[in-house]
Tab-separated table of C-alpha atoms in Angstrom:
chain	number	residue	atom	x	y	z
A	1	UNK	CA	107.476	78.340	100.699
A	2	UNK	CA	107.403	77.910	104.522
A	3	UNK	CA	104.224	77.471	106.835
A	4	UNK	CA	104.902	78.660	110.459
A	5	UNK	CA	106.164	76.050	112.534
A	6	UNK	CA	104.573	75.132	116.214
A	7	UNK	CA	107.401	76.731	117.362
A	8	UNK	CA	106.492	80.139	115.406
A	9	UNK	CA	103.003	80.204	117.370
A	10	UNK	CA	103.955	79.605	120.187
A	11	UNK	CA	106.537	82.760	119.839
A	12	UNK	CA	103.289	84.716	118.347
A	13	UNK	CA	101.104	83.734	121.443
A	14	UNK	CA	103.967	84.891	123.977
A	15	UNK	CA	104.471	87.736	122.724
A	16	UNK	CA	100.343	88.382	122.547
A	17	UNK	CA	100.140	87.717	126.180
A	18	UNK	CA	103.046	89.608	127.282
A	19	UNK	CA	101.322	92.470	125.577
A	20	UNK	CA	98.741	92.198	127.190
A	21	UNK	CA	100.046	91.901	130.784
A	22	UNK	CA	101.333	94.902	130.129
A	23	UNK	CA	98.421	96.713	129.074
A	24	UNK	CA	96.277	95.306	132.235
A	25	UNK	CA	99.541	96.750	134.195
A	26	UNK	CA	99.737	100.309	132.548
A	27	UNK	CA	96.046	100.837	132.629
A	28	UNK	CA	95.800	99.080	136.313
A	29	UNK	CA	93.737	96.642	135.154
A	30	UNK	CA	93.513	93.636	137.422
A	31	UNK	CA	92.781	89.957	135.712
A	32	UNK	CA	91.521	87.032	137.768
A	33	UNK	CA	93.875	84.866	136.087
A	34	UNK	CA	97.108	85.375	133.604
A	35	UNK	CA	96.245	85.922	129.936
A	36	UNK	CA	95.831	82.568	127.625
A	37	UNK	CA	94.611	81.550	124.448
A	38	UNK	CA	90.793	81.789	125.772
A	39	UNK	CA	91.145	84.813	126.870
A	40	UNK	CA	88.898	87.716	125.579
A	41	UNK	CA	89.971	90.991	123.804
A	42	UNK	CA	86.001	92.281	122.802
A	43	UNK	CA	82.816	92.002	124.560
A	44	UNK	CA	81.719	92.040	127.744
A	45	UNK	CA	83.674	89.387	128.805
A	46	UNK	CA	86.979	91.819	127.817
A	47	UNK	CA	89.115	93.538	130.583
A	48	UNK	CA	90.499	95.949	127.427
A	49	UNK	CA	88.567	99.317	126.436
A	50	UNK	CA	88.325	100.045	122.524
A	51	UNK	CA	91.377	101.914	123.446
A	52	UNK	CA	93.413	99.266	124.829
A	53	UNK	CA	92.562	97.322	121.741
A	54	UNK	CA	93.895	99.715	119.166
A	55	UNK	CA	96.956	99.882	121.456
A	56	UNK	CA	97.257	96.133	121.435
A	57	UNK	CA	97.508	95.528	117.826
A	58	UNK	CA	99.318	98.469	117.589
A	59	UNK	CA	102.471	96.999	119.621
A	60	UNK	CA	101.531	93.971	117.948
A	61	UNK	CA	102.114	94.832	114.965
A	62	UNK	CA	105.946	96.511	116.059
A	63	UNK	CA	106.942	93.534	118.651
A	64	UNK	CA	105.818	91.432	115.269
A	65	UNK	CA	108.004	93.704	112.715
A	66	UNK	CA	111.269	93.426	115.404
A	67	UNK	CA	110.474	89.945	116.093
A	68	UNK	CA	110.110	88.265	112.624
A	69	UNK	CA	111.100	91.065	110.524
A	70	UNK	CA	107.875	90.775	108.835
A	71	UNK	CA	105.356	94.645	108.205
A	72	UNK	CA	102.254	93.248	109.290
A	73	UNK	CA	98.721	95.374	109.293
A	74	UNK	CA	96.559	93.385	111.533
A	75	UNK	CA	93.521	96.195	111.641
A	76	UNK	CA	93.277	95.608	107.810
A	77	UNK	CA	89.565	95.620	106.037
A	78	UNK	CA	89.191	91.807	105.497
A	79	UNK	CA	89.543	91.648	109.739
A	80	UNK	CA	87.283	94.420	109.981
A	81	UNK	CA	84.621	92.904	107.378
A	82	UNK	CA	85.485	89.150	108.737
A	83	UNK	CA	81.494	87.451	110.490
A	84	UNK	CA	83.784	85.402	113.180
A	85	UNK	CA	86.289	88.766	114.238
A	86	UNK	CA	89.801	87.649	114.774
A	87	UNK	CA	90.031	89.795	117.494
A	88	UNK	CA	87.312	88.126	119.848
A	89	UNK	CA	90.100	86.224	122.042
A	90	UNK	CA	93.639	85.828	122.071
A	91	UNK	CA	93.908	82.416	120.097
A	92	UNK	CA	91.759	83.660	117.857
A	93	UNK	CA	94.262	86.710	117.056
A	94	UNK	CA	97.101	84.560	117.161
A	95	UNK	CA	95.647	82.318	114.808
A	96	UNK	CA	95.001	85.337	112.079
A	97	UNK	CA	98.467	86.816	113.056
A	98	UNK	CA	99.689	83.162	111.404
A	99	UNK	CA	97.609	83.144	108.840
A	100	UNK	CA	98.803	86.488	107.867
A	101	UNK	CA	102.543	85.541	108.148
A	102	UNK	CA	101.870	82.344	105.796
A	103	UNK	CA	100.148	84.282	103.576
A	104	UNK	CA	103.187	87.184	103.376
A	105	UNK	CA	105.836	83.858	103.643
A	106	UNK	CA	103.913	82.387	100.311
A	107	UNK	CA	103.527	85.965	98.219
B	1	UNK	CA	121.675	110.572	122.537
B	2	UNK	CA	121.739	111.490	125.629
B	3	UNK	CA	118.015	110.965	127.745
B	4	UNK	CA	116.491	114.692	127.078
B	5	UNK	CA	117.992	114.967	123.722
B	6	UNK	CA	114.363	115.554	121.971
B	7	UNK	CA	113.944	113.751	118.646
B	8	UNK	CA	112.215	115.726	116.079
B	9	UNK	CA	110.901	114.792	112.754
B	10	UNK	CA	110.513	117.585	109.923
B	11	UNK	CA	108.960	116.733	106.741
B	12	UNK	CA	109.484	118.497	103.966
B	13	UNK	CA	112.870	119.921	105.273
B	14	UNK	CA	114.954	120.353	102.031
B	15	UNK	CA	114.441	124.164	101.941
B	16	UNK	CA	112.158	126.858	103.283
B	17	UNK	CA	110.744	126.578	106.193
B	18	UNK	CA	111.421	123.057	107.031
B	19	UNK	CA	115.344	123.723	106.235
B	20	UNK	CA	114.664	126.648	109.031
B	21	UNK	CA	113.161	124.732	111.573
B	22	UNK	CA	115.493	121.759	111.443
B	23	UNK	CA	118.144	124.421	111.694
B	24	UNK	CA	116.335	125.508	114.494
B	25	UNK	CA	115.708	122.778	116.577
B	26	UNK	CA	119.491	121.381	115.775
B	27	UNK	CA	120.944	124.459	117.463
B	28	UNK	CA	118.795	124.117	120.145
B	29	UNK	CA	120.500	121.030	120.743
B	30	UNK	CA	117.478	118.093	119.470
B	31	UNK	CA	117.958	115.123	116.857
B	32	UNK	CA	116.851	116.260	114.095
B	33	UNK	CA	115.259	113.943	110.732
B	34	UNK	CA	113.876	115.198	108.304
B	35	UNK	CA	112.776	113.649	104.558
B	36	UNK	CA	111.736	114.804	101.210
B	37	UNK	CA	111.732	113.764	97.942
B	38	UNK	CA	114.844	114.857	96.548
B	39	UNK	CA	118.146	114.805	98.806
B	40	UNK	CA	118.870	118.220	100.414
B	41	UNK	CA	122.355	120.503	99.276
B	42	UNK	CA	122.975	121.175	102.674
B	43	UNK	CA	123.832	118.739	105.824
B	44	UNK	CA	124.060	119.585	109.584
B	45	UNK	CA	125.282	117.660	112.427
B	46	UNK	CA	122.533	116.227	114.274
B	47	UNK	CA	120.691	116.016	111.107
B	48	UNK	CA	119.111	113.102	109.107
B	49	UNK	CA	117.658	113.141	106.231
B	50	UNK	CA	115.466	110.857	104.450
B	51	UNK	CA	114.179	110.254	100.904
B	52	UNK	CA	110.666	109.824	101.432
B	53	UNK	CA	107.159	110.954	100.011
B	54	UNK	CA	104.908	111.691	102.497
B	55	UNK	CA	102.426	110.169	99.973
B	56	UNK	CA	104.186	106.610	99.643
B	57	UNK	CA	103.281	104.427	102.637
B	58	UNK	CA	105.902	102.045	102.553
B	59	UNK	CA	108.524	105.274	102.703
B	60	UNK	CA	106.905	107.012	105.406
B	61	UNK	CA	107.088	103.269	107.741
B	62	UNK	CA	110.540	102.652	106.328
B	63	UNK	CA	111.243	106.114	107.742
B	64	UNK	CA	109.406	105.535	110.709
B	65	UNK	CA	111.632	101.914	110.916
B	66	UNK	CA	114.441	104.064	110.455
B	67	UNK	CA	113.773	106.709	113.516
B	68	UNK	CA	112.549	103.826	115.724
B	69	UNK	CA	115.729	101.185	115.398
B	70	UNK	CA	118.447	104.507	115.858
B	71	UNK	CA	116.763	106.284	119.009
B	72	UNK	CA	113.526	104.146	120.037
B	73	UNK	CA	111.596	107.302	120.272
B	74	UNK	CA	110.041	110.069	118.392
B	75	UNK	CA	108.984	113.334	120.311
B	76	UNK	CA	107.971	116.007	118.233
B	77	UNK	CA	107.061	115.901	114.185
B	78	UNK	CA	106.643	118.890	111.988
B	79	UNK	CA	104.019	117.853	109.542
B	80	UNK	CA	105.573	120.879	106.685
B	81	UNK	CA	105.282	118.553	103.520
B	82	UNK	CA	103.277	120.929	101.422
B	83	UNK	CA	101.951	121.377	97.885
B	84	UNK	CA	100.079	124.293	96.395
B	85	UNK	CA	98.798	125.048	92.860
B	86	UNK	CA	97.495	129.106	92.496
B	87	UNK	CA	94.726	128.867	89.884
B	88	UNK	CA	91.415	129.364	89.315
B	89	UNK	CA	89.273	126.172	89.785
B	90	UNK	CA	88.149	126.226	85.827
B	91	UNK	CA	91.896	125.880	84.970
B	92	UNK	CA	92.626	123.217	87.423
B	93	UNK	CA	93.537	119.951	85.644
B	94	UNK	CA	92.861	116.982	87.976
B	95	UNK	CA	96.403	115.974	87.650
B	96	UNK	CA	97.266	119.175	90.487
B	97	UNK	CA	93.754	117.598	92.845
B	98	UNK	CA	95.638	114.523	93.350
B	99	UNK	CA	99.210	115.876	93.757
B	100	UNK	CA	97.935	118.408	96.276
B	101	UNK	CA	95.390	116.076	98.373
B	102	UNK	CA	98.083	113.436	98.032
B	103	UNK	CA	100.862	115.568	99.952
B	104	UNK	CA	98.680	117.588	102.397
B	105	UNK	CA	95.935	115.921	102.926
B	106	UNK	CA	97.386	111.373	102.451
B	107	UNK	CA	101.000	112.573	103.329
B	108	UNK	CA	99.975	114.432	106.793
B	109	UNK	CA	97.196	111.600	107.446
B	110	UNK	CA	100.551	108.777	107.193
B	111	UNK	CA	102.799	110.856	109.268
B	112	UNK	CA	100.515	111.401	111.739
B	113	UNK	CA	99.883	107.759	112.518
B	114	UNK	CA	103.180	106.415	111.842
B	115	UNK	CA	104.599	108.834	114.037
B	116	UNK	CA	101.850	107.801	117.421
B	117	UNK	CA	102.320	104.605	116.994
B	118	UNK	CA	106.233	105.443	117.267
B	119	UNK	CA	105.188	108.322	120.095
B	120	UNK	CA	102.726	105.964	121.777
B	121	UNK	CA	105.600	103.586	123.509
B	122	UNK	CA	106.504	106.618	125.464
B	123	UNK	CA	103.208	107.595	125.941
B	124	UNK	CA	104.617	111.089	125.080
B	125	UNK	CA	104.400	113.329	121.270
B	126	UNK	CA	103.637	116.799	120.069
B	127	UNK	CA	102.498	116.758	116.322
B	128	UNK	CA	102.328	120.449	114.533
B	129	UNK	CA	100.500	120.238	110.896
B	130	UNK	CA	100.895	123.120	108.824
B	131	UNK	CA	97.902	124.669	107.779
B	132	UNK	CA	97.587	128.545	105.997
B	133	UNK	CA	95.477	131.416	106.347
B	134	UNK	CA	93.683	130.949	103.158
B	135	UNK	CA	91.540	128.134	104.030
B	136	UNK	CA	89.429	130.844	106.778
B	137	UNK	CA	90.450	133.989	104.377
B	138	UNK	CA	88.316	131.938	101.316
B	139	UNK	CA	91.136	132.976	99.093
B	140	UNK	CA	90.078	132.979	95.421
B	141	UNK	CA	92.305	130.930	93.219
B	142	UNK	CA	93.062	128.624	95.834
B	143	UNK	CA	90.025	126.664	96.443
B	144	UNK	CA	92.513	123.028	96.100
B	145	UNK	CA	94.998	124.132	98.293
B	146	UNK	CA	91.889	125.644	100.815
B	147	UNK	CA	90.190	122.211	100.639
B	148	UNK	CA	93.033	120.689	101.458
B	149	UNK	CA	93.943	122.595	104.391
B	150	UNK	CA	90.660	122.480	105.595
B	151	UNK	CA	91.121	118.929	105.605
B	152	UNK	CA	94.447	118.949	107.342
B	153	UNK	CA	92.698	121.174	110.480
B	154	UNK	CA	89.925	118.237	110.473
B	155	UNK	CA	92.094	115.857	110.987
B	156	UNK	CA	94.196	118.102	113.415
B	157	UNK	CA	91.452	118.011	115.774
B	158	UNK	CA	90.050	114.446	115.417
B	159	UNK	CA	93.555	113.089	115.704
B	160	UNK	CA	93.808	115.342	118.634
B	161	UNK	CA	91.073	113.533	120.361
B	162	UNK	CA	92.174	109.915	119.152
B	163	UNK	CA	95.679	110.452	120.679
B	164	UNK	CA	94.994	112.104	123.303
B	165	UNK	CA	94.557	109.224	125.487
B	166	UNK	CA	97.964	108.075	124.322
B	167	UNK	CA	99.920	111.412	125.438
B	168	UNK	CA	100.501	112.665	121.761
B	169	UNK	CA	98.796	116.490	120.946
B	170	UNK	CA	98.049	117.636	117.634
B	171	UNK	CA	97.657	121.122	116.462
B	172	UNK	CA	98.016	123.095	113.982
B	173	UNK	CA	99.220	127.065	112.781
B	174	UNK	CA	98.269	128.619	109.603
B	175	UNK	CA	101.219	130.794	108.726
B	176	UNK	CA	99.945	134.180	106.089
B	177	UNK	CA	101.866	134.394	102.983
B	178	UNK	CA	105.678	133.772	103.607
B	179	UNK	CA	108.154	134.507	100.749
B	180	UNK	CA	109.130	131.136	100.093
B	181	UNK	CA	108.806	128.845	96.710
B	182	UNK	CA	105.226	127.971	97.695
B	183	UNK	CA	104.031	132.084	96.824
B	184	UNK	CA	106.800	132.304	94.458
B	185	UNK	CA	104.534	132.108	91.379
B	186	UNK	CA	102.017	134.215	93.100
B	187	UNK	CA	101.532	137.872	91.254
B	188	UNK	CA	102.633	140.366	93.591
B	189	UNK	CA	99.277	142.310	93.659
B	190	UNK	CA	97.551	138.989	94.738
B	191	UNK	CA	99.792	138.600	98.251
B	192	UNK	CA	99.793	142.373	98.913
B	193	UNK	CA	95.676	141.857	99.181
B	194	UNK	CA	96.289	139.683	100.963
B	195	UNK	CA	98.497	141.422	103.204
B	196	UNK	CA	96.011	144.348	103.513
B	197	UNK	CA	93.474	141.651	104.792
B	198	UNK	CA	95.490	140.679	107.817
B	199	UNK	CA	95.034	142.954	111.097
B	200	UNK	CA	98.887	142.885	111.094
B	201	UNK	CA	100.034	144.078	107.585
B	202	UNK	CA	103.174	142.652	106.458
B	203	UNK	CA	104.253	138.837	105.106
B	204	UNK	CA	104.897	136.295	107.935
B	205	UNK	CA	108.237	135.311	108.379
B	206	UNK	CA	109.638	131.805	109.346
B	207	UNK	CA	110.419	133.152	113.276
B	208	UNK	CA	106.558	133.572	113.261
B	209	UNK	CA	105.608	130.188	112.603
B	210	UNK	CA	108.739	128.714	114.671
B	211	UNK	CA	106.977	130.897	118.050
B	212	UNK	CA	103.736	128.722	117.584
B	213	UNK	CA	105.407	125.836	117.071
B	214	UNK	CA	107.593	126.355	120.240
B	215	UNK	CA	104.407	126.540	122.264
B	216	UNK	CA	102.830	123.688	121.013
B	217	UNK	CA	105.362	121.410	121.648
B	218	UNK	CA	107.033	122.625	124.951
B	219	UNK	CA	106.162	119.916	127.420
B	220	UNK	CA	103.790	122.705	129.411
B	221	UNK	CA	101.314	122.728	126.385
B	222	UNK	CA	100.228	118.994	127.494
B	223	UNK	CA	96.728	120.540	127.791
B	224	UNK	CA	96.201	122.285	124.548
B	225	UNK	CA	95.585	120.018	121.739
B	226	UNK	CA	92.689	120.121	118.965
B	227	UNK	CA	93.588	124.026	118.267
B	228	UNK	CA	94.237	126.033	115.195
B	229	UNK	CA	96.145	128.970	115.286
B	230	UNK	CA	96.457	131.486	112.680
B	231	UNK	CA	99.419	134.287	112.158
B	232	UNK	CA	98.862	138.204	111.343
B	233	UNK	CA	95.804	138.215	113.461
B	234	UNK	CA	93.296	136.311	110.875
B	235	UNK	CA	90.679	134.065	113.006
């Protein structure tokens, strides 16, 4: 059994924030500064529609697959059902996408 | 693969109609996959197939994996997968409820979103489910396979609303009886009412269903999404 490294985050994060420059870019969205780990994905304080969301994890989820060779399903009922929603900023998403690649890594 | 070489997924394209329309869309000049459960007895160039049950998630991504890693995009999918069961509904064990809802209503539900997420990138797809004429004809002895379809066209036009943001349309034809292995078991008396019910009185044939599908999914159609469309003039 292997936990995910520093390194291993800080692949997860860039590849978070590249997706998401590129959704603010396809959907002409313009950000007042480039994405980080405090930036938000839901609320008010969000630049991304419900749409943009869904289309988020969604290349997530592939950029993940090609990336680590690992079938992640981030928009899974225990995120849904989760008080504190993973998908409130984008530390907070890459910290469930590693705790969802240790738990597949210890299975 | 050259850059307008369409890629077209087919399920259920081991014989019948699916075995047609991956013919089809072969000879006019797309990359063709296709899957079903049991390997085909034919092969084609420009043709893959894949052993896959619409029903089994991990096969339909696998297949999905498969599409994305050899051409990177997905334009068009067939959703023909289909299962019937001809009986009346105090004969029906529950063994033929699952087996139908799992391929019509589970199998066309996984394609469907394995397939935009694939067709998403591109911000491009056409998806065609296959629906029948029975499900507004109310045909006795089919009230599974109905339900099911009627199931299939509710998802048809929710999905069509979901993707349409992404540049993917969803529709649907309901083809009449077609002699194929689906009607096979079907007493003859039973399809020719049927037959006499349509405002265009003969069986369908495979061309039929190919002309709808043709519309849908020529690139002009990019405003026609959500819609149902029956053969031999049933509405």
């Amino acid at each position: 059994m292997t936990t995910l490294s520093i390194a291993d985050r800080n692949a997860i994060l860039a590849l978070v924030t590249a997706s998401l420059r590129d959704l603010y870019e396809q959907n002409g969205i313009t950000a007042d500064s480039e994405p980080d780990e405090g930036t938000y994905l839901i609320g008010r304080r969000a630049l991304l529609d419900s749409l943009g969301l869904v289309t988020l994890i969604v290349d997530l989820e592939q950029k993940i697959e090609e990336t680590f060779d690992v079938a992640l399903t981030l928009a899974n009922e225990r995120a849904m059902s989760q008080k504190n929603s993973p998908f409130l900023t984008v530390g907070s998403l890459v910290d469930y996408i590693c705790s969802l690649m240790n738990e597949q890594r210890s299975a | 693969m050259t850059n307008d070489q369409q890629v077209v997924l087919i399920t259920g394209a081991r014989k019948g109609i699916g075995r047609f329309l991956a013919e089809r869309f072969v000879r006019n000049g797309a990359l063709v996959e296709g899957c079903s459960r049991e390997m085909p007895d034919w092969s084609l160039e420009g043709y893959t197939h894949h052993l896959a049950d619409v029903a089994d998630e991990s096969q339909v991504k696998a297949m999905m994996t498969s599409i994305a890693r050899r051409h990177g995009r997905l334009d068009i999918v067939i959703n023909n997968a289909g299962a019937a069961a001809m009986n009346h509904s105090l004969l029906t064990p529950v063994a033929s409820v699952d087996r139908i809802f799992d391929t019509n209503v589970r199998g066309t539900f996984l394609v469907c979103r394995e397939a935009a997420r694939l067709m998403q990138r591109r911000r491009f797809g056409r998806i065609v489910n296959l629906s029948t004429v029975a499900v507004p004809l109310r045909l006795e002895g089919e009230a599974l396979y109905a339900a099911s379809k009627s199931a299939v066209e509710t998802l048809t036009r929710i999905l069509a609303r979901e993707f349409g943001p992404l540049g993917i349309t969803v529709n649907a034809v309901g083809p009449t009886p077609i002699e194929t292995d689906l009607i096979r078991g079907v007493p003859s008396e039973k399809i020719q009412k049927i037959v006499d019910s349509l405002a265009i009185r003969r069986l369908g044939r495979f061309e039929d269903v190919a002309n709808v599908i043709d519309f849908f999914v020529r690139p002009e159609s990019d405003y026609v999404t959500g819609q149902v469309i029956y053969l031999g003039g049933v509405s």
